[in-house]
Amino acid sequence: MSGKTRLLSESVIREMTRLSDRHGAINLSQGFPDFPAPARVKRAAVRAIEADFNQYAVTWGSPNLRRAIAEKAAWFNGIHCEPDKNITVTCGSTEALMASVMAIADRGDEVILLEPAYENYKPSVILAGGTPVPVPLGESFSVDEERLKSAFNGRTKLILVNTPHNPSGKVFGKKELGLIADLCEDYGAVAITDEIYEHILYDGRSHISLATLGDMAERTVTISGISKTYTATGWRVGYAIADETLTKALRKVHDFMTVCAPAPLQEAAAVALRSQKSFYIKLAETYQKKRDYISSQLKDIGFEFFRPEGSYYILADFGGLSSKDDRKFAYSMTVDCGVAVVPGSSFYSDPKLGRKQVRFSYSKKDSTLRKAAAKMKAFFG
Ligand code: PLP
């Protein structure tokens, strides 16, 4: 076992899904939907297989998909990029992130992580040989200006940003992103921004891509994918948009790591990305209703939490319901109550910060959420 892998533990999120499956619980732990992908997107995948898109795709991504990404990046994100120079299609945004960190961070380079953070970020930095520098978010999961300023220094190579945010549901605004942009420019650092939930925003909010601020286009890797927007987490199609120099570097890592993302599913992803604007409006409305429902149920039960502004998670404090720690509480929720959740400590480098928190994912059918709420109400009385 290498020194690097010894520093890693297994993914707690994926372990909770396995525990949930073993105990027949309702799985509100891992963030994947239990409802189908859009029919026209599924049909496009079938058509692509039948049309024999069954061999390796171009390593950087099928030209058709890269064109679709460029079109979408222009109208939705305000990022103007060239399919041949700036876009790399990867096996999910997970690989885009890993390939980018490996391409940019050298051994000992510092990589700032805003915590709580998606569980994959820190392992990506460790596997790349970088040094993770966790910076806790402040009140209501806002960027804490003083803490962030004091984390940046001459060794800072990268900062990982995620908006809309998993696990808190926070959406970063212009001021917070502007601060990150200024610090990146001052210290010559690069930002990797994970925007996988970019279409899931509530209460009329709009998504801001960090790459559109100031000169950030030249020092930002913008990552997204089809998993969340098109209910296709198992297809493993994601992408990274970056300037030509960064793209050249991350393409090398991608090439040797995975060669290419699944070829027929790339063709279907191109169809998905060319969805009508009404599709995205409906998506956000649907999730907003789910947020409203599960928020009111969790509040009634006695959980306390930040009301999500985007994404599809609630990071809830259960201190008023139990004296257990987060792992014991999540285990009991899964096995005794029948609703699987993720222990809060898995989102922090300092596990103490998540000891009284669990994360709920509400990317589920309304009927699943109703059943989960009924089970929790019966369990907590
Ligand atoms: N980024 C964040 C913030 C996530 O929450 C997830 C999945 O839960 C991913 C990336 C993984 O995305 P993909 O399926 O594109 O690898």
GROMACS .gro file of C-alpha atoms and ligand atoms in nm:
model
  397
    1MET     CA    1   0.000   0.000   0.000
    2SER     CA    2   0.146   0.337  -0.098
    3GLY     CA    3   0.192   0.618   0.149
    4LYS     CA    4  -0.069   0.819  -0.035
    5THR     CA    5  -0.339   0.554  -0.016
    6ARG     CA    6  -0.263   0.503   0.352
    7LEU     CA    7  -0.365   0.864   0.404
    8LEU     CA    8  -0.708   0.794   0.256
    9SER     CA    9  -1.009   0.630   0.413
   10GLU     CA   10  -1.295   0.481   0.212
   11SER     CA   11  -1.567   0.712   0.091
   12VAL     CA   12  -1.821   0.741   0.371
   13ILE     CA   13  -2.091   0.853   0.125
   14ARG     CA   14  -2.060   0.543  -0.091
   15GLU     CA   15  -2.037   0.325   0.221
   16MET     CA   16  -2.369   0.470   0.342
   17THR     CA   17  -2.533   0.361   0.017
   18ARG     CA   18  -2.403   0.007   0.070
   19LEU     CA   19  -2.528   0.011   0.430
   20SER     CA   20  -2.863   0.144   0.310
   21ASP     CA   21  -2.891  -0.134   0.051
   22ARG     CA   22  -2.804  -0.402   0.307
   23HIS     CA   23  -3.076  -0.281   0.544
   24GLY     CA   24  -3.339  -0.192   0.285
   25ALA     CA   25  -3.343   0.172   0.401
   26ILE     CA   26  -3.463   0.471   0.199
   27ASN     CA   27  -3.140   0.613   0.065
   28LEU     CA   28  -3.118   0.987   0.131
   29SER     CA   29  -2.740   0.959   0.164
   30GLN     CA   30  -2.563   0.955  -0.174
   31GLY     CA   31  -2.667   1.231  -0.417
   32PHE     CA   32  -2.829   1.046  -0.702
   33PRO     CA   33  -3.191   1.054  -0.818
   34ASP     CA   34  -3.430   0.758  -0.790
   35PHE     CA   35  -3.633   0.881  -1.089
   36PRO     CA   36  -3.558   0.820  -1.457
   37ALA     CA   37  -3.341   1.019  -1.694
   38PRO     CA   38  -3.533   1.217  -1.962
   39ALA     CA   39  -3.670   0.978  -2.226
   40ARG     CA   40  -3.521   1.169  -2.520
   41VAL     CA   41  -3.175   1.154  -2.363
   42LYS     CA   42  -3.208   0.778  -2.306
   43ARG     CA   43  -3.327   0.730  -2.664
   44ALA     CA   44  -3.023   0.924  -2.787
   45ALA     CA   45  -2.795   0.680  -2.602
   46VAL     CA   46  -2.969   0.380  -2.759
   47ARG     CA   47  -2.946   0.542  -3.102
   48ALA     CA   48  -2.575   0.611  -3.053
   49ILE     CA   49  -2.503   0.248  -2.962
   50GLU     CA   50  -2.705   0.127  -3.259
   51ALA     CA   51  -2.522   0.372  -3.485
   52ASP     CA   52  -2.199   0.212  -3.363
   53PHE     CA   53  -2.047   0.486  -3.154
   54ASN     CA   54  -1.890   0.194  -2.974
   55GLN     CA   55  -1.516   0.247  -3.008
   56TYR     CA   56  -1.289   0.491  -2.829
   57ALA     CA   57  -1.402   0.848  -2.869
   58VAL     CA   58  -1.148   1.121  -2.948
   59THR     CA   59  -0.952   1.143  -2.624
   60TRP     CA   60  -1.057   1.504  -2.548
   61GLY     CA   61  -1.421   1.424  -2.621
   62SER     CA   62  -1.639   1.370  -2.924
   63PRO     CA   63  -1.635   1.683  -3.146
   64ASN     CA   64  -2.016   1.688  -3.134
   65LEU     CA   65  -2.020   1.692  -2.754
   66ARG     CA   66  -1.745   1.951  -2.730
   67ARG     CA   67  -1.944   2.176  -2.964
   68ALA     CA   68  -2.254   2.126  -2.748
   69ILE     CA   69  -2.054   2.214  -2.436
   70ALA     CA   70  -1.919   2.531  -2.600
   71GLU     CA   71  -2.273   2.635  -2.702
   72LYS     CA   72  -2.406   2.573  -2.351
   73ALA     CA   73  -2.108   2.744  -2.183
   74ALA     CA   74  -2.175   3.054  -2.394
   75TRP     CA   75  -2.550   3.086  -2.336
   76PHE     CA   76  -2.565   2.964  -1.979
   77ASN     CA   77  -2.232   3.040  -1.812
   78GLY     CA   78  -2.120   3.337  -2.020
   79ILE     CA   79  -1.794   3.152  -2.091
   80HIS     CA   80  -1.676   3.176  -2.450
   81CYS     CA   81  -1.450   2.888  -2.541
   82GLU     CA   82  -1.327   2.683  -2.833
   83PRO     CA   83  -1.409   2.311  -2.851
   84ASP     CA   84  -1.062   2.225  -2.982
   85LYS     CA   85  -0.858   2.433  -2.744
   86ASN     CA   86  -1.048   2.468  -2.420
   87ILE     CA   87  -1.271   2.167  -2.359
   88THR     CA   88  -1.187   1.822  -2.227
   89VAL     CA   89  -1.456   1.558  -2.182
   90THR     CA   90  -1.390   1.330  -1.885
   91CYS     CA   91  -1.537   1.034  -1.697
   92GLY     CA   92  -1.764   1.245  -1.482
   93SER     CA   93  -1.675   1.571  -1.317
   94THR     CA   94  -1.494   1.354  -1.064
   95GLU     CA   95  -1.227   1.271  -1.319
   96ALA     CA   96  -1.221   1.631  -1.444
   97LEU     CA   97  -1.137   1.739  -1.090
   98MET     CA   98  -0.877   1.468  -1.031
   99ALA     CA   99  -0.710   1.530  -1.370
  100SER     CA  100  -0.704   1.907  -1.311
  101VAL     CA  101  -0.555   1.881  -0.963
  102MET     CA  102  -0.294   1.632  -1.087
  103ALA     CA  103  -0.212   1.855  -1.382
  104ILE     CA  104  -0.171   2.172  -1.178
  105ALA     CA  105  -0.047   2.082  -0.829
  106ASP     CA  106   0.306   1.956  -0.771
  107ARG     CA  107   0.428   1.781  -0.459
  108GLY     CA  108   0.402   2.016  -0.165
  109ASP     CA  109   0.190   2.277  -0.343
  110GLU     CA  110  -0.088   2.403  -0.121
  111VAL     CA  111  -0.448   2.355  -0.229
  112ILE     CA  112  -0.717   2.547  -0.044
  113LEU     CA  113  -1.043   2.363   0.025
  114LEU     CA  114  -1.345   2.550   0.157
  115GLU     CA  115  -1.506   2.323   0.414
  116PRO     CA  116  -1.748   2.156   0.455
  117ALA     CA  117  -1.655   2.015   0.115
  118TYR     CA  118  -1.758   1.733  -0.113
  119GLU     CA  119  -1.582   1.422   0.009
  120ASN     CA  120  -1.371   1.369  -0.306
  121TYR     CA  121  -1.180   1.696  -0.294
  122LYS     CA  122  -0.927   1.620  -0.024
  123PRO     CA  123  -0.841   1.271  -0.156
  124SER     CA  124  -0.786   1.424  -0.502
  125VAL     CA  125  -0.531   1.664  -0.354
  126ILE     CA  126  -0.361   1.388  -0.155
  127LEU     CA  127  -0.341   1.155  -0.457
  128ALA     CA  128  -0.193   1.440  -0.662
  129GLY     CA  129   0.076   1.486  -0.394
  130GLY     CA  130  -0.047   1.834  -0.300
  131THR     CA  131  -0.100   1.964   0.052
  132PRO     CA  132  -0.466   2.024   0.143
  133VAL     CA  133  -0.530   2.349   0.331
  134PRO     CA  134  -0.882   2.335   0.473
  135VAL     CA  135  -1.050   2.670   0.532
  136PRO     CA  136  -1.382   2.651   0.720
  137LEU     CA  137  -1.668   2.850   0.571
  138GLY     CA  138  -1.819   3.111   0.802
  139GLU     CA  139  -2.171   3.197   0.910
  140SER     CA  140  -2.442   3.052   0.682
  141PHE     CA  141  -2.163   2.886   0.482
  142SER     CA  142  -2.036   3.219   0.350
  143VAL     CA  143  -1.671   3.263   0.263
  144ASP     CA  144  -1.494   3.395   0.573
  145GLU     CA  145  -1.283   3.676   0.431
  146GLU     CA  146  -1.022   3.688   0.707
  147ARG     CA  147  -0.973   3.313   0.718
  148LEU     CA  148  -0.942   3.291   0.342
  149LYS     CA  149  -0.696   3.579   0.320
  150SER     CA  150  -0.476   3.424   0.583
  151ALA     CA  151  -0.478   3.085   0.406
  152PHE     CA  152  -0.335   3.226   0.081
  153ASN     CA  153   0.044   3.250   0.060
  154GLY     CA  154   0.329   3.204  -0.186
  155ARG     CA  155   0.287   2.825  -0.187
  156THR     CA  156  -0.084   2.838  -0.276
  157LYS     CA  157  -0.126   2.677  -0.615
  158LEU     CA  158  -0.497   2.607  -0.623
  159ILE     CA  159  -0.831   2.669  -0.460
  160LEU     CA  160  -1.126   2.435  -0.508
  161VAL     CA  161  -1.462   2.610  -0.525
  162ASN     CA  162  -1.806   2.451  -0.549
  163THR     CA  163  -2.120   2.648  -0.626
  164PRO     CA  164  -2.406   2.560  -0.580
  165HIS     CA  165  -2.252   2.386  -0.284
  166ASN     CA  166  -2.258   2.031  -0.162
  167PRO     CA  167  -2.326   1.963   0.126
  168SER     CA  168  -2.471   2.296   0.246
  169GLY     CA  169  -2.691   2.418  -0.042
  170LYS     CA  170  -2.510   2.754  -0.036
  171VAL     CA  171  -2.487   2.951  -0.363
  172PHE     CA  172  -2.185   3.183  -0.377
  173GLY     CA  173  -2.256   3.536  -0.492
  174LYS     CA  174  -2.049   3.792  -0.680
  175LYS     CA  175  -1.887   3.936  -0.366
  176GLU     CA  176  -1.757   3.602  -0.238
  177LEU     CA  177  -1.646   3.484  -0.580
  178GLY     CA  178  -1.489   3.826  -0.639
  179LEU     CA  179  -1.281   3.787  -0.324
  180ILE     CA  180  -1.163   3.445  -0.442
  181ALA     CA  181  -1.080   3.590  -0.784
  182ASP     CA  182  -0.880   3.878  -0.629
  183LEU     CA  183  -0.681   3.642  -0.408
  184CYS     CA  184  -0.609   3.406  -0.699
  185GLU     CA  185  -0.482   3.700  -0.901
  186ASP     CA  186  -0.275   3.840  -0.613
  187TYR     CA  187  -0.105   3.506  -0.545
  188GLY     CA  188  -0.091   3.367  -0.899
  189ALA     CA  189  -0.315   3.076  -0.800
  190VAL     CA  190  -0.556   2.877  -1.014
  191ALA     CA  191  -0.920   2.807  -0.920
  192ILE     CA  192  -1.094   2.482  -0.998
  193THR     CA  193  -1.465   2.543  -0.981
  194ASP     CA  194  -1.705   2.253  -0.960
  195GLU     CA  195  -2.038   2.373  -1.099
  196ILE     CA  196  -2.213   2.037  -1.129
  197TYR     CA  197  -2.531   2.180  -0.966
  198GLU     CA  198  -2.531   2.496  -1.183
  199HIS     CA  199  -2.891   2.447  -1.298
  200ILE     CA  200  -3.036   2.375  -0.954
  201LEU     CA  201  -3.089   2.715  -0.793
  202TYR     CA  202  -3.389   2.840  -0.595
  203ASP     CA  203  -3.593   3.152  -0.531
  204GLY     CA  204  -3.489   3.324  -0.854
  205ARG     CA  205  -3.114   3.306  -0.792
  206SER     CA  206  -2.874   3.298  -1.088
  207HIS     CA  207  -2.559   3.099  -1.122
  208ILE     CA  208  -2.231   3.287  -1.147
  209SER     CA  209  -1.929   3.115  -1.303
  210LEU     CA  210  -1.602   3.225  -1.145
  211ALA     CA  211  -1.433   3.219  -1.487
  212THR     CA  212  -1.645   3.517  -1.596
  213LEU     CA  213  -1.504   3.749  -1.328
  214GLY     CA  214  -1.212   3.980  -1.408
  215ASP     CA  215  -0.925   3.792  -1.572
  216MET     CA  216  -1.025   3.462  -1.415
  217ALA     CA  217  -1.082   3.289  -1.750
  218GLU     CA  218  -0.707   3.238  -1.778
  219ARG     CA  219  -0.670   3.094  -1.428
  220THR     CA  220  -0.988   2.889  -1.381
  221VAL     CA  221  -1.084   2.533  -1.463
  222THR     CA  222  -1.465   2.519  -1.484
  223ILE     CA  223  -1.601   2.173  -1.425
  224SER     CA  224  -1.946   2.032  -1.479
  225GLY     CA  225  -2.117   1.727  -1.621
  226ILE     CA  226  -2.441   1.558  -1.701
  227SER     CA  227  -2.484   1.353  -1.381
  228LYS     CA  228  -2.709   1.582  -1.184
  229THR     CA  229  -2.889   1.791  -1.445
  230TYR     CA  230  -2.994   1.499  -1.662
  231THR     CA  231  -3.036   1.232  -1.392
  232ALA     CA  232  -2.751   1.024  -1.533
  233THR     CA  233  -2.495   0.981  -1.254
  234GLY     CA  234  -2.404   0.634  -1.380
  235TRP     CA  235  -2.309   0.748  -1.730
  236ARG     CA  236  -1.987   0.912  -1.618
  237VAL     CA  237  -1.972   1.205  -1.855
  238GLY     CA  238  -1.826   1.531  -1.732
  239TYR     CA  239  -1.601   1.803  -1.865
  240ALA     CA  240  -1.348   2.072  -1.787
  241ILE     CA  241  -1.324   2.412  -1.956
  242ALA     CA  242  -0.994   2.596  -1.922
  243ASP     CA  243  -0.752   2.815  -2.113
  244GLU     CA  244  -0.527   2.648  -2.368
  245THR     CA  245  -0.224   2.599  -2.142
  246LEU     CA  246  -0.423   2.447  -1.857
  247THR     CA  247  -0.620   2.236  -2.104
  248LYS     CA  248  -0.302   2.095  -2.258
  249ALA     CA  249  -0.180   1.990  -1.915
  250LEU     CA  250  -0.501   1.832  -1.795
  251ARG     CA  251  -0.558   1.653  -2.124
  252LYS     CA  252  -0.231   1.464  -2.070
  253VAL     CA  253  -0.348   1.338  -1.732
  254HIS     CA  254  -0.690   1.250  -1.871
  255ASP     CA  255  -0.538   1.067  -2.169
  256PHE     CA  256  -0.319   0.841  -1.957
  257MET     CA  257  -0.578   0.795  -1.683
  258THR     CA  258  -0.892   0.699  -1.876
  259VAL     CA  259  -0.827   0.752  -2.253
  260CYS     CA  260  -1.184   0.876  -2.301
  261ALA     CA  261  -1.531   0.892  -2.153
  262PRO     CA  262  -1.792   0.638  -2.277
  263ALA     CA  263  -1.835   0.709  -2.649
  264PRO     CA  264  -2.209   0.648  -2.707
  265LEU     CA  265  -2.300   0.831  -2.387
  266GLN     CA  266  -2.104   1.133  -2.508
  267GLU     CA  267  -2.334   1.152  -2.811
  268ALA     CA  268  -2.637   1.132  -2.583
  269ALA     CA  269  -2.483   1.395  -2.356
  270ALA     CA  270  -2.465   1.629  -2.657
  271VAL     CA  271  -2.840   1.586  -2.704
  272ALA     CA  272  -2.895   1.647  -2.332
  273LEU     CA  273  -2.687   1.966  -2.331
  274ARG     CA  274  -2.894   2.103  -2.619
  275SER     CA  275  -3.216   2.080  -2.412
  276GLN     CA  276  -3.466   2.363  -2.438
  277LYS     CA  277  -3.435   2.639  -2.178
  278SER     CA  278  -3.777   2.536  -2.044
  279PHE     CA  279  -3.620   2.204  -1.934
  280TYR     CA  280  -3.385   2.387  -1.698
  281ILE     CA  281  -3.660   2.609  -1.559
  282LYS     CA  282  -3.873   2.302  -1.484
  283LEU     CA  283  -3.575   2.125  -1.325
  284ALA     CA  284  -3.513   2.408  -1.077
  285GLU     CA  285  -3.885   2.439  -1.001
  286THR     CA  286  -3.915   2.066  -0.935
  287TYR     CA  287  -3.621   2.066  -0.697
  288GLN     CA  288  -3.744   2.380  -0.524
  289LYS     CA  289  -4.070   2.201  -0.439
  290LYS     CA  290  -3.872   1.907  -0.304
  291ARG     CA  291  -3.660   2.146  -0.097
  292ASP     CA  292  -3.969   2.311   0.045
  293TYR     CA  293  -4.129   1.980   0.135
  294ILE     CA  294  -3.828   1.815   0.298
  295SER     CA  295  -3.729   2.138   0.477
  296SER     CA  296  -4.067   2.166   0.643
  297GLN     CA  297  -4.064   1.797   0.741
  298LEU     CA  298  -3.713   1.810   0.886
  299LYS     CA  299  -3.795   2.128   1.076
  300ASP     CA  300  -4.109   1.965   1.226
  301ILE     CA  301  -3.899   1.670   1.338
  302GLY     CA  302  -3.649   1.899   1.513
  303PHE     CA  303  -3.350   1.927   1.279
  304GLU     CA  304  -3.190   2.269   1.238
  305PHE     CA  305  -3.027   2.375   0.913
  306PHE     CA  306  -2.937   2.639   0.657
  307ARG     CA  307  -3.216   2.660   0.399
  308PRO     CA  308  -3.062   2.548   0.068
  309GLU     CA  309  -3.027   2.814  -0.201
  310GLY     CA  310  -2.925   2.556  -0.461
  311SER     CA  311  -2.802   2.195  -0.515
  312TYR     CA  312  -3.008   1.921  -0.352
  313TYR     CA  313  -2.871   1.868  -0.003
  314ILE     CA  314  -2.948   1.972   0.350
  315LEU     CA  315  -2.672   1.965   0.611
  316ALA     CA  316  -2.874   1.938   0.930
  317ASP     CA  317  -2.782   1.971   1.296
  318PHE     CA  318  -2.940   1.692   1.501
  319GLY     CA  319  -2.820   1.817   1.842
  320GLY     CA  320  -3.178   1.867   1.963
  321LEU     CA  321  -3.268   1.507   1.878
  322SER     CA  322  -2.981   1.294   1.999
  323SER     CA  323  -2.664   1.298   2.205
  324LYS     CA  324  -2.497   1.048   1.967
  325ASP     CA  325  -2.209   1.150   1.741
  326ASP     CA  326  -2.272   1.188   1.369
  327ARG     CA  327  -2.151   0.840   1.272
  328LYS     CA  328  -2.359   0.661   1.536
  329PHE     CA  329  -2.656   0.882   1.456
  330ALA     CA  330  -2.629   0.817   1.079
  331TYR     CA  331  -2.593   0.443   1.144
  332SER     CA  332  -2.900   0.441   1.366
  333MET     CA  333  -3.097   0.651   1.114
  334THR     CA  334  -3.014   0.394   0.846
  335VAL     CA  335  -3.057   0.072   1.043
  336ASP     CA  336  -3.320   0.158   1.308
  337CYS     CA  337  -3.518   0.438   1.140
  338GLY     CA  338  -3.478   0.313   0.782
  339VAL     CA  339  -3.358   0.643   0.629
  340ALA     CA  340  -2.994   0.658   0.522
  341VAL     CA  341  -2.802   0.986   0.566
  342VAL     CA  342  -2.434   1.084   0.555
  343PRO     CA  343  -2.240   1.164   0.875
  344GLY     CA  344  -2.140   1.531   0.879
  345SER     CA  345  -1.776   1.467   0.974
  346SER     CA  346  -1.710   1.323   0.628
  347PHE     CA  347  -1.722   1.678   0.488
  348TYR     CA  348  -1.456   1.825   0.718
  349SER     CA  349  -1.083   1.773   0.776
  350ASP     CA  350  -1.152   1.835   1.143
  351PRO     CA  351  -1.421   1.576   1.221
  352LYS     CA  352  -1.529   1.770   1.531
  353LEU     CA  353  -1.690   2.032   1.305
  354GLY     CA  354  -1.939   1.777   1.171
  355ARG     CA  355  -2.003   1.578   1.488
  356LYS     CA  356  -2.363   1.697   1.524
  357GLN     CA  357  -2.449   1.710   1.156
  358VAL     CA  358  -2.589   1.473   0.894
  359ARG     CA  359  -2.652   1.535   0.527
  360PHE     CA  360  -2.979   1.459   0.352
  361SER     CA  361  -3.005   1.433  -0.026
  362TYR     CA  362  -3.352   1.514  -0.159
  363SER     CA  363  -3.292   1.417  -0.523
  364LYS     CA  364  -3.572   1.164  -0.487
  365LYS     CA  365  -3.926   1.107  -0.606
  366ASP     CA  366  -4.189   1.293  -0.403
  367SER     CA  367  -4.326   0.955  -0.294
  368THR     CA  368  -3.980   0.853  -0.164
  369LEU     CA  369  -3.950   1.179   0.031
  370ARG     CA  370  -4.298   1.128   0.178
  371LYS     CA  371  -4.210   0.775   0.289
  372ALA     CA  372  -3.881   0.894   0.440
  373ALA     CA  373  -4.059   1.175   0.629
  374ALA     CA  374  -4.318   0.931   0.766
  375LYS     CA  375  -4.046   0.693   0.886
  376MET     CA  376  -3.853   0.974   1.055
  377LYS     CA  377  -4.167   1.114   1.222
  378ALA     CA  378  -4.253   0.769   1.356
  379PHE     CA  379  -3.894   0.715   1.475
  380PHE     CA  380  -3.842   1.050   1.647
  381GLY     CA  381  -4.199   1.058   1.780
  382PLP     N1  382  -1.904   1.736  -0.748
  382PLP     C1  383  -1.991   1.746  -0.648
  382PLP     C2  384  -1.995   1.871  -0.568
  382PLP     C3  385  -2.077   1.640  -0.620
  382PLP     O1  386  -2.166   1.653  -0.521
  382PLP     C4  387  -2.071   1.523  -0.697
  382PLP     C5  388  -2.157   1.407  -0.669
  382PLP     O2  389  -2.225   1.398  -0.571
  382PLP     C6  390  -1.978   1.518  -0.801
  382PLP     C7  391  -1.896   1.626  -0.824
  382PLP     C8  392  -1.965   1.397  -0.889
  382PLP     O3  393  -2.008   1.426  -1.015
  382PLP     P1  394  -1.985   1.326  -1.139
  382PLP     O4  395  -2.094   1.225  -1.134
  382PLP     O5  396  -1.995   1.414  -1.258
  382PLP     O6  397  -1.851   1.266  -1.124
   0.00000   0.00000   0.00000
